[in-house]
PDB file of C-alpha atoms in Angstrom:
ATOM      1  CA  MET J1078      14.470  -3.713 -26.245  1.00 73.00           C
ATOM      2  CA  PHE J1079      14.736  -7.555 -25.677  1.00 80.00           C
ATOM      3  CA  THR J1080      15.256  -7.007 -22.014  1.00 84.00           C
ATOM      4  CA  THR J1081      12.070  -4.889 -21.797  1.00 85.00           C
ATOM      5  CA  ILE J1082      10.085  -7.477 -23.750  1.00 86.00           C
ATOM      6  CA  GLN J1083      11.218 -10.188 -21.386  1.00 88.00           C
ATOM      7  CA  ALA J1084      10.371  -8.102 -18.239  1.00 89.00           C
ATOM      8  CA  ASP J1085       6.882  -7.488 -19.780  1.00 89.00           C
ATOM      9  CA  ILE J1086       6.191 -11.071 -20.373  1.00 92.00           C
ATOM     10  CA  ARG J1087       7.670 -12.080 -16.953  1.00 90.00           C
ATOM     11  CA  SER J1088       5.313  -9.581 -15.180  1.00 89.00           C
ATOM     12  CA  ILE J1089       2.250 -11.288 -16.720  1.00 91.00           C
ATOM     13  CA  PHE J1090       3.386 -14.693 -15.545  1.00 91.00           C
ATOM     14  CA  GLU J1091       3.785 -13.272 -12.043  1.00 88.00           C
ATOM     15  CA  ARG J1092       0.196 -11.622 -11.994  1.00 89.00           C
ATOM     16  CA  ASP J1093      -2.065 -13.904 -14.015  1.00 88.00           C
ATOM     17  CA  PRO J1094      -2.172 -17.605 -13.239  1.00 88.00           C
ATOM     18  CA  ALA J1095      -4.140 -18.111 -16.412  1.00 90.00           C
ATOM     19  CA  ALA J1096      -0.977 -17.493 -18.418  1.00 90.00           C
ATOM     20  CA  ARG J1097       0.365 -20.764 -19.743  1.00 92.00           C
ATOM     21  CA  SER J1098       3.017 -20.008 -22.304  1.00 94.00           C
ATOM     22  CA  VAL J1099       5.040 -17.173 -23.872  1.00 94.00           C
ATOM     23  CA  LEU J1100       3.307 -17.698 -27.283  1.00 94.00           C
ATOM     24  CA  GLU J1101      -0.104 -17.469 -25.579  1.00 93.00           C
ATOM     25  CA  ILE J1102       0.946 -14.000 -23.945  1.00 93.00           C
ATOM     26  CA  LEU J1103       2.374 -12.769 -27.155  1.00 93.00           C
ATOM     27  CA  LEU J1104      -0.887 -13.635 -29.094  1.00 94.00           C
ATOM     28  CA  CYS J1105      -3.647 -13.237 -26.569  1.00 93.00           C
ATOM     29  CA  TYR J1106      -2.938 -10.395 -24.131  1.00 93.00           C
ATOM     30  CA  PRO J1107      -4.308  -7.013 -25.355  1.00 94.00           C
ATOM     31  CA  GLY J1108      -2.952  -5.290 -22.262  1.00 94.00           C
ATOM     32  CA  LEU J1109       0.562  -6.133 -23.414  1.00 95.00           C
ATOM     33  CA  HIS J1110      -0.242  -4.994 -27.052  1.00 96.00           C
ATOM     34  CA  ALA J1111      -1.554  -1.792 -25.740  1.00 96.00           C
ATOM     35  CA  VAL J1112       1.668  -1.158 -23.665  1.00 95.00           C
ATOM     36  CA  TRP J1113       3.848  -1.789 -26.558  1.00 95.00           C
ATOM     37  CA  GLY J1114       1.677   0.494 -28.803  1.00 96.00           C
ATOM     38  CA  HIS J1115       1.924   3.179 -26.175  1.00 96.00           C
ATOM     39  CA  ARG J1116       5.671   3.036 -26.203  1.00 95.00           C
ATOM     40  CA  LEU J1117       5.719   3.636 -29.802  1.00 96.00           C
ATOM     41  CA  SER J1118       3.117   6.436 -29.719  1.00 97.00           C
ATOM     42  CA  HIS J1119       4.751   8.081 -26.736  1.00 97.00           C
ATOM     43  CA  TRP J1120       8.180   8.093 -28.574  1.00 96.00           C
ATOM     44  CA  LEU J1121       6.485   9.890 -31.498  1.00 97.00           C
ATOM     45  CA  TRP J1122       4.761  12.297 -29.116  1.00 97.00           C
ATOM     46  CA  ALA J1123       8.164  13.112 -27.415  1.00 96.00           C
ATOM     47  CA  HIS J1124       9.652  13.834 -30.886  1.00 97.00           C
ATOM     48  CA  ASN J1125       6.864  16.233 -31.617  1.00 96.00           C
ATOM     49  CA  LEU J1126       5.115  13.981 -34.179  1.00 97.00           C
ATOM     50  CA  LYS J1127       1.921  14.477 -32.272  1.00 95.00           C
ATOM     51  CA  LEU J1128      -0.629  13.778 -34.960  1.00 97.00           C
ATOM     52  CA  LEU J1129       1.011  10.533 -35.975  1.00 97.00           C
ATOM     53  CA  ALA J1130       1.387   9.656 -32.179  1.00 96.00           C
ATOM     54  CA  ARG J1131      -2.390  10.183 -31.724  1.00 97.00           C
ATOM     55  CA  TRP J1132      -3.155   8.037 -34.893  1.00 97.00           C
ATOM     56  CA  VAL J1133      -0.945   5.320 -33.648  1.00 97.00           C
ATOM     57  CA  SER J1134      -2.701   5.328 -30.175  1.00 96.00           C
ATOM     58  CA  GLN J1135      -6.167   5.163 -31.992  1.00 96.00           C
ATOM     59  CA  VAL J1136      -5.082   2.229 -34.051  1.00 96.00           C
ATOM     60  CA  PHE J1137      -4.064   0.278 -30.824  1.00 96.00           C
ATOM     61  CA  ARG J1138      -7.255   1.468 -29.223  1.00 96.00           C
ATOM     62  CA  SER J1139      -9.256  -0.147 -31.903  1.00 95.00           C
ATOM     63  CA  LEU J1140      -7.223  -3.361 -31.741  1.00 95.00           C
ATOM     64  CA  THR J1141      -7.306  -3.717 -27.950  1.00 95.00           C
ATOM     65  CA  GLY J1142     -10.188  -1.741 -26.498  1.00 95.00           C
ATOM     66  CA  ILE J1143      -7.599   0.135 -24.347  1.00 96.00           C
ATOM     67  CA  GLU J1144      -6.982   3.903 -24.932  1.00 96.00           C
ATOM     68  CA  ILE J1145      -3.687   5.361 -23.674  1.00 97.00           C
ATOM     69  CA  HIS J1146      -2.979   8.887 -24.677  1.00 97.00           C
ATOM     70  CA  PRO J1147       0.473   9.160 -26.173  1.00 96.00           C
ATOM     71  CA  GLY J1148       1.425  11.928 -23.653  1.00 96.00           C
ATOM     72  CA  ALA J1149       0.960   9.596 -20.674  1.00 96.00           C
ATOM     73  CA  GLN J1150       4.088   8.598 -18.796  1.00 96.00           C
ATOM     74  CA  ILE J1151       4.110   4.942 -17.879  1.00 95.00           C
ATOM     75  CA  GLY J1152       6.818   3.114 -15.886  1.00 92.00           C
ATOM     76  CA  SER J1153       8.095  -0.470 -16.229  1.00 91.00           C
ATOM     77  CA  ASN J1154       6.406  -3.768 -15.478  1.00 91.00           C
ATOM     78  CA  PHE J1155       3.066  -2.204 -16.180  1.00 94.00           C
ATOM     79  CA  PHE J1156       0.263  -4.836 -16.498  1.00 94.00           C
ATOM     80  CA  ILE J1157      -3.240  -4.301 -17.719  1.00 94.00           C
ATOM     81  CA  ASP J1158      -5.300  -7.476 -17.098  1.00 92.00           C
ATOM     82  CA  HIS J1159      -8.207  -8.127 -19.613  1.00 89.00           C
ATOM     83  CA  GLY J1160      -8.062  -4.435 -20.399  1.00 87.00           C
ATOM     84  CA  MET J1161     -11.299  -3.739 -22.151  1.00 93.00           C
ATOM     85  CA  GLY J1162     -12.537  -0.138 -21.568  1.00 94.00           C
ATOM     86  CA  VAL J1163      -9.265   1.143 -19.887  1.00 96.00           C
ATOM     87  CA  VAL J1164      -8.652   4.843 -20.348  1.00 97.00           C
ATOM     88  CA  ILE J1165      -5.561   6.672 -19.461  1.00 97.00           C
ATOM     89  CA  GLY J1166      -5.371  10.443 -19.978  1.00 95.00           C
ATOM     90  CA  GLU J1167      -2.656  12.741 -21.349  1.00 95.00           C
ATOM     91  CA  THR J1168      -1.057  13.887 -18.106  1.00 96.00           C
ATOM     92  CA  ALA J1169      -1.365  10.750 -16.135  1.00 96.00           C
ATOM     93  CA  GLU J1170       1.884   9.285 -14.592  1.00 96.00           C
ATOM     94  CA  VAL J1171       2.017   5.631 -13.888  1.00 97.00           C
ATOM     95  CA  GLY J1172       4.908   4.319 -11.693  1.00 94.00           C
ATOM     96  CA  ASN J1173       6.638   0.929 -11.786  1.00 93.00           C
ATOM     97  CA  GLY J1174       4.918  -2.414 -11.151  1.00 91.00           C
ATOM     98  CA  VAL J1175       1.305  -1.008 -11.428  1.00 94.00           C
ATOM     99  CA  THR J1176      -1.549  -3.148 -12.282  1.00 94.00           C
ATOM    100  CA  LEU J1177      -4.837  -2.130 -13.784  1.00 95.00           C
ATOM    101  CA  TYR J1178      -7.932  -4.193 -14.442  1.00 94.00           C
ATOM    102  CA  HIS J1179     -10.649  -3.716 -17.236  1.00 94.00           C
ATOM    103  CA  GLY J1180     -12.895  -0.664 -17.054  1.00 94.00           C
ATOM    104  CA  VAL J1181     -10.330   1.539 -15.186  1.00 96.00           C
ATOM    105  CA  THR J1182     -10.222   5.292 -15.955  1.00 96.00           C
ATOM    106  CA  LEU J1183      -7.384   7.548 -15.039  1.00 97.00           C
ATOM    107  CA  GLY J1184      -9.340  10.710 -15.988  1.00 94.00           C
ATOM    108  CA  GLY J1185      -9.160  14.491 -15.795  1.00 93.00           C
ATOM    109  CA  VAL J1186     -11.643  16.830 -14.192  1.00 89.00           C
ATOM    110  CA  SER J1187     -10.369  20.201 -15.482  1.00 84.00           C
ATOM    111  CA  LEU J1188     -10.310  22.067 -18.858  1.00 86.00           C
ATOM    112  CA  ASN J1189      -6.751  23.423 -17.967  1.00 86.00           C
ATOM    113  CA  LYS J1190      -3.861  22.469 -20.242  1.00 87.00           C
ATOM    114  CA  GLY J1191      -1.619  21.630 -17.408  1.00 90.00           C
ATOM    115  CA  LYS J1192      -1.570  18.613 -15.166  1.00 94.00           C
ATOM    116  CA  ARG J1193      -5.045  17.279 -14.842  1.00 94.00           C
ATOM    117  CA  HIS J1194      -4.841  13.501 -14.575  1.00 96.00           C
ATOM    118  CA  PRO J1195      -3.700  11.280 -11.588  1.00 97.00           C
ATOM    119  CA  THR J1196      -0.290  10.047 -10.683  1.00 97.00           C
ATOM    120  CA  LEU J1197       0.042   6.357  -9.551  1.00 97.00           C
ATOM    121  CA  GLU J1198       3.119   5.589  -7.677  1.00 95.00           C
ATOM    122  CA  ASP J1199       4.911   2.223  -7.634  1.00 93.00           C
ATOM    123  CA  ASN J1200       3.133  -1.068  -7.097  1.00 92.00           C
ATOM    124  CA  VAL J1201      -0.422   0.393  -7.010  1.00 94.00           C
ATOM    125  CA  VAL J1202      -3.318  -2.002  -7.997  1.00 93.00           C
ATOM    126  CA  VAL J1203      -6.497  -0.650  -9.401  1.00 94.00           C
ATOM    127  CA  GLY J1204      -9.624  -2.836  -9.413  1.00 92.00           C
ATOM    128  CA  ALA J1205     -12.013  -3.420 -12.236  1.00 92.00           C
ATOM    129  CA  GLY J1206     -14.215  -0.454 -13.033  1.00 93.00           C
ATOM    130  CA  ALA J1207     -12.487   2.052 -10.709  1.00 95.00           C
ATOM    131  CA  LYS J1208     -12.270   5.728 -11.681  1.00 96.00           C
ATOM    132  CA  VAL J1209      -9.289   7.777 -10.458  1.00 97.00           C
ATOM    133  CA  LEU J1210     -10.007  11.408 -11.386  1.00 96.00           C
ATOM    134  CA  GLY J1211      -8.084  14.565 -11.216  1.00 94.00           C
ATOM    135  CA  ALA J1212      -4.484  15.663 -10.613  1.00 95.00           C
ATOM    136  CA  ILE J1213      -4.335  13.481  -7.416  1.00 95.00           C
ATOM    137  CA  THR J1214      -1.688  11.076  -6.288  1.00 96.00           C
ATOM    138  CA  ILE J1215      -2.154   7.525  -5.367  1.00 96.00           C
ATOM    139  CA  GLY J1216       0.585   6.529  -2.880  1.00 94.00           C
ATOM    140  CA  ALA J1217       2.892   3.512  -3.417  1.00 92.00           C
ATOM    141  CA  ASP J1218       1.622   0.043  -2.451  1.00 90.00           C
ATOM    142  CA  SER J1219      -1.917   1.161  -2.311  1.00 91.00           C
ATOM    143  CA  ARG J1220      -4.982  -0.820  -3.689  1.00 91.00           C
ATOM    144  CA  ILE J1221      -8.112   0.664  -5.254  1.00 93.00           C
ATOM    145  CA  GLY J1222     -11.259  -1.509  -4.831  1.00 91.00           C
ATOM    146  CA  ALA J1223     -13.373  -2.414  -7.779  1.00 90.00           C
ATOM    147  CA  ASN J1224     -15.813   0.428  -8.876  1.00 92.00           C
ATOM    148  CA  ALA J1225     -14.314   2.883  -6.409  1.00 92.00           C
ATOM    149  CA  VAL J1226     -14.374   6.490  -7.494  1.00 95.00           C
ATOM    150  CA  VAL J1227     -11.298   8.255  -6.160  1.00 95.00           C
ATOM    151  CA  VAL J1228     -11.237  12.109  -6.256  1.00 94.00           C
ATOM    152  CA  LYS J1229      -8.555  12.873  -3.515  1.00 93.00           C
ATOM    153  CA  SER J1230      -5.005  11.943  -2.950  1.00 94.00           C
ATOM    154  CA  VAL J1231      -4.247   8.714  -1.196  1.00 93.00           C
ATOM    155  CA  PRO J1232      -1.237   8.171   1.175  1.00 92.00           C
ATOM    156  CA  PRO J1233       1.051   5.123   0.592  1.00 92.00           C
ATOM    157  CA  ASN J1234       0.031   1.742   1.980  1.00 90.00           C
ATOM    158  CA  SER J1235      -3.735   2.531   1.780  1.00 90.00           C
ATOM    159  CA  VAL J1236      -6.919   0.810   0.567  1.00 90.00           C
ATOM    160  CA  VAL J1237      -9.804   2.727  -1.098  1.00 91.00           C
ATOM    161  CA  VAL J1238     -13.436   1.514  -1.360  1.00 89.00           C
ATOM    162  CA  GLY J1239     -16.717   3.118  -2.313  1.00 87.00           C
ATOM    163  CA  VAL J1240     -18.185   6.134  -4.003  1.00 87.00           C
ATOM    164  CA  PRO J1241     -16.772   8.551  -3.372  1.00 88.00           C
ATOM    165  CA  GLY J1242     -13.681   6.513  -2.310  1.00 85.00           C
ATOM    166  CA  GLN J1243     -13.069   6.150   1.317  1.00 85.00           C
ATOM    167  CA  VAL J1244      -9.396   5.916   2.282  1.00 86.00           C
ATOM    168  CA  VAL J1245      -8.318   3.298   4.871  1.00 84.00           C
ATOM    169  CA  SER J1246      -4.720   3.491   5.846  1.00 80.00           C
ATOM    170  CA  ARG J1247      -3.225   0.034   6.487  1.00 73.00           C
ATOM    171  CA  SER J1248      -2.334  -0.815  10.130  1.00 69.00           C
ATOM    172  CA  HIS J1249       0.798  -2.525   8.886  1.00 67.00           C
ATOM    173  CA  PRO J1250       2.536  -1.593   5.602  1.00 66.00           C
ATOM    174  CA  ALA J1251       2.244  -4.063   2.778  1.00 61.00           C
ATOM    175  CA  PRO J1252       4.943  -6.649   2.632  1.00 61.00           C
ATOM    176  CA  LYS J1253       7.665  -5.969   0.104  1.00 62.00           C
ATOM    177  CA  LEU J1254       7.182  -8.843  -2.235  1.00 57.00           C
ATOM    178  CA  HIS J1255       7.997  -9.159  -6.067  1.00 53.00           C
ATOM    179  CA  VAL J1256       4.338  -9.490  -6.806  1.00 59.00           C
ATOM    180  CA  PRO J1257       1.501  -6.890  -6.301  1.00 63.00           C
ATOM    181  CA  ASP J1258      -1.244  -7.220  -3.638  1.00 64.00           C
ATOM    182  CA  LEU J1259      -4.050  -8.794  -5.616  1.00 66.00           C
ATOM    183  CA  GLN J1260      -6.413  -9.840  -2.647  1.00 66.00           C
ATOM    184  CA  HIS J1261      -9.415  -7.965  -3.873  1.00 62.00           C
ATOM    185  CA  ASP J1262     -11.590  -9.831  -1.406  1.00 63.00           C
ATOM    186  CA  ARG J1263      -9.982  -8.146   1.660  1.00 69.00           C
ATOM    187  CA  LEU J1264     -11.665  -4.779   1.469  1.00 71.00           C
ATOM    188  CA  PRO J1265     -12.893  -2.757   4.448  1.00 72.00           C
ATOM    189  CA  ASP J1266     -16.744  -1.910   4.586  1.00 74.00           C
ATOM    190  CA  THR J1267     -16.302   1.432   6.203  1.00 71.00           C
ATOM    191  CA  ILE J1268     -19.849   2.691   5.944  1.00 74.00           C
ATOM    192  CA  GLY J1269     -21.341  -0.688   6.838  1.00 72.00           C
ATOM    193  CA  GLU J1270     -19.289  -1.079   9.959  1.00 75.00           C
ATOM    194  CA  THR J1271     -19.948   2.500  11.034  1.00 77.00           C
ATOM    195  CA  LEU J1272     -23.669   1.941  10.663  1.00 76.00           C
ATOM    196  CA  ALA J1273     -23.411  -1.332  12.679  1.00 75.00           C
ATOM    197  CA  ALA J1274     -21.648   0.375  15.490  1.00 78.00           C
ATOM    198  CA  LEU J1275     -24.152   3.298  15.590  1.00 80.00           C
ATOM    199  CA  ILE J1276     -27.080   0.778  15.616  1.00 75.00           C
ATOM    200  CA  GLU J1277     -25.551  -1.230  18.589  1.00 77.00           C
ATOM    201  CA  HIS J1278     -24.941   2.161  20.412  1.00 78.00           C
ATOM    202  CA  VAL J1279     -28.541   3.344  19.865  1.00 77.00           C
ATOM    203  CA  GLU J1280     -30.012  -0.016  20.979  1.00 75.00           C
ATOM    204  CA  SER J1281     -27.749   0.102  24.125  1.00 77.00           C
ATOM    205  CA  LEU J1282     -28.993   3.677  24.889  1.00 77.00           C
ATOM    206  CA  GLU J1283     -32.562   2.698  24.401  1.00 74.00           C
ATOM    207  CA  LYS J1284     -32.248  -0.242  26.777  1.00 75.00           C
ATOM    208  CA  ARG J1285     -30.886   2.027  29.406  1.00 76.00           C
ATOM    209  CA  VAL J1286     -33.531   4.715  28.975  1.00 78.00           C
ATOM    210  CA  ASN J1287     -36.669   2.536  28.479  1.00 71.00           C
ATOM    211  CA  GLY J1288     -35.959  -0.311  30.908  1.00 67.00           C
ATOM    212  CA  HIS J1289     -34.335  -2.880  28.582  1.00 63.00           C
ATOM    213  CA  THR J1290     -36.976  -2.312  25.868  1.00 62.00           C
ATOM    214  CA  VAL J1291     -35.860  -1.364  22.408  1.00 58.00           C
ATOM    215  CA  TYR J1292     -38.396   0.439  20.219  1.00 58.00           C
ATOM    216  CA  GLY J1293     -36.077   0.611  17.245  1.00 57.00           C
ATOM    217  CA  PRO J1294     -34.464   0.826  14.744  1.00 53.00           C
ATOM    218  CA  THR J1295     -36.204  -1.636  12.479  1.00 53.00           C
ATOM    219  CA  LEU J1296     -32.839  -2.521  10.949  1.00 57.00           C
ATOM    220  CA  HIS J1297     -30.538  -4.266  13.334  1.00 59.00           C
ATOM    221  CA  SER J1298     -26.828  -4.753  13.424  1.00 61.00           C
ATOM    222  CA  PRO J1299     -25.511  -7.414  10.918  1.00 66.00           C
ATOM    223  CA  ASP J1300     -25.151 -11.038  11.932  1.00 67.00           C
ATOM    224  CA  HIS J1301     -21.959 -12.550  10.602  1.00 65.00           C
ATOM    225  CA  GLY J1302     -21.952  -9.796   7.792  1.00 62.00           C
ATOM    226  CA  ILE J1303     -25.697 -10.278   6.753  1.00 67.00           C
ATOM    227  CA  TRP J1304     -28.172  -7.461   7.409  1.00 61.00           C
ATOM    228  CA  HIS J1305     -31.664  -8.476   8.483  1.00 62.00           C
ATOM    229  CA  GLY J1306     -34.768  -6.262   7.985  1.00 60.00           C
ATOM    230  CA  ASP J1307     -38.487  -6.301   7.036  1.00 60.00           C
ATOM    231  CA  GLU J1308     -39.786  -8.079   3.976  1.00 58.00           C
ATOM    232  CA  PHE J1309     -39.663  -6.067   0.902  1.00 52.00           C
ATOM    233  CA  SER J1310     -40.263  -6.435  -2.756  1.00 52.00           C
ATOM    234  CA  ILE J1311     -38.046  -5.244  -5.761  1.00 47.00           C
TER     235      ILE J1311
END
């Protein structure tokens, strides 16, 4: 038990630069409290004390703002940063070294009693507000962008952005480090880049057909990541 507690505290130091001391972590990290509460409720659930297990999970939900169903299976070194609004469903499976931020939902999309929640493999990072829905699998070492809505399985070493989630496979596998990939600013703009390429192609075709004259579109390709168009009011 003490080895597990030490590993939990160490994982927070590794992933949160704001953590300053063991006492601060023990007193002020609801994600840690929620994980400890889940271990207790999951033990009760596994020993067929299901009503008591649900009651314990609801107590920790009230204390932390994090709802983890006692039936969910969670691996080691699991870290929930901030945590408010996190929901993890009954048949969810979470691997080792997984990191979730606030507002994440691992939810179901079926009324069937069987497997209906997602499986997150090892070292997955799920950004703030993301929703991972259904009996899908998120491959190891993948990163889900903030507010993405993921409804289909994701291969390992991928990045997912947008609504619905667009899966981008990494050109190079993520390096095998002891800490997760938390570079949330490095996310592909799949739709924006596609639109920019189409606009440039249309402009090139218009110049060829109309004698180097462009009649449209009114929205031109972005300049250093900034789109320019006509004036508008909100």
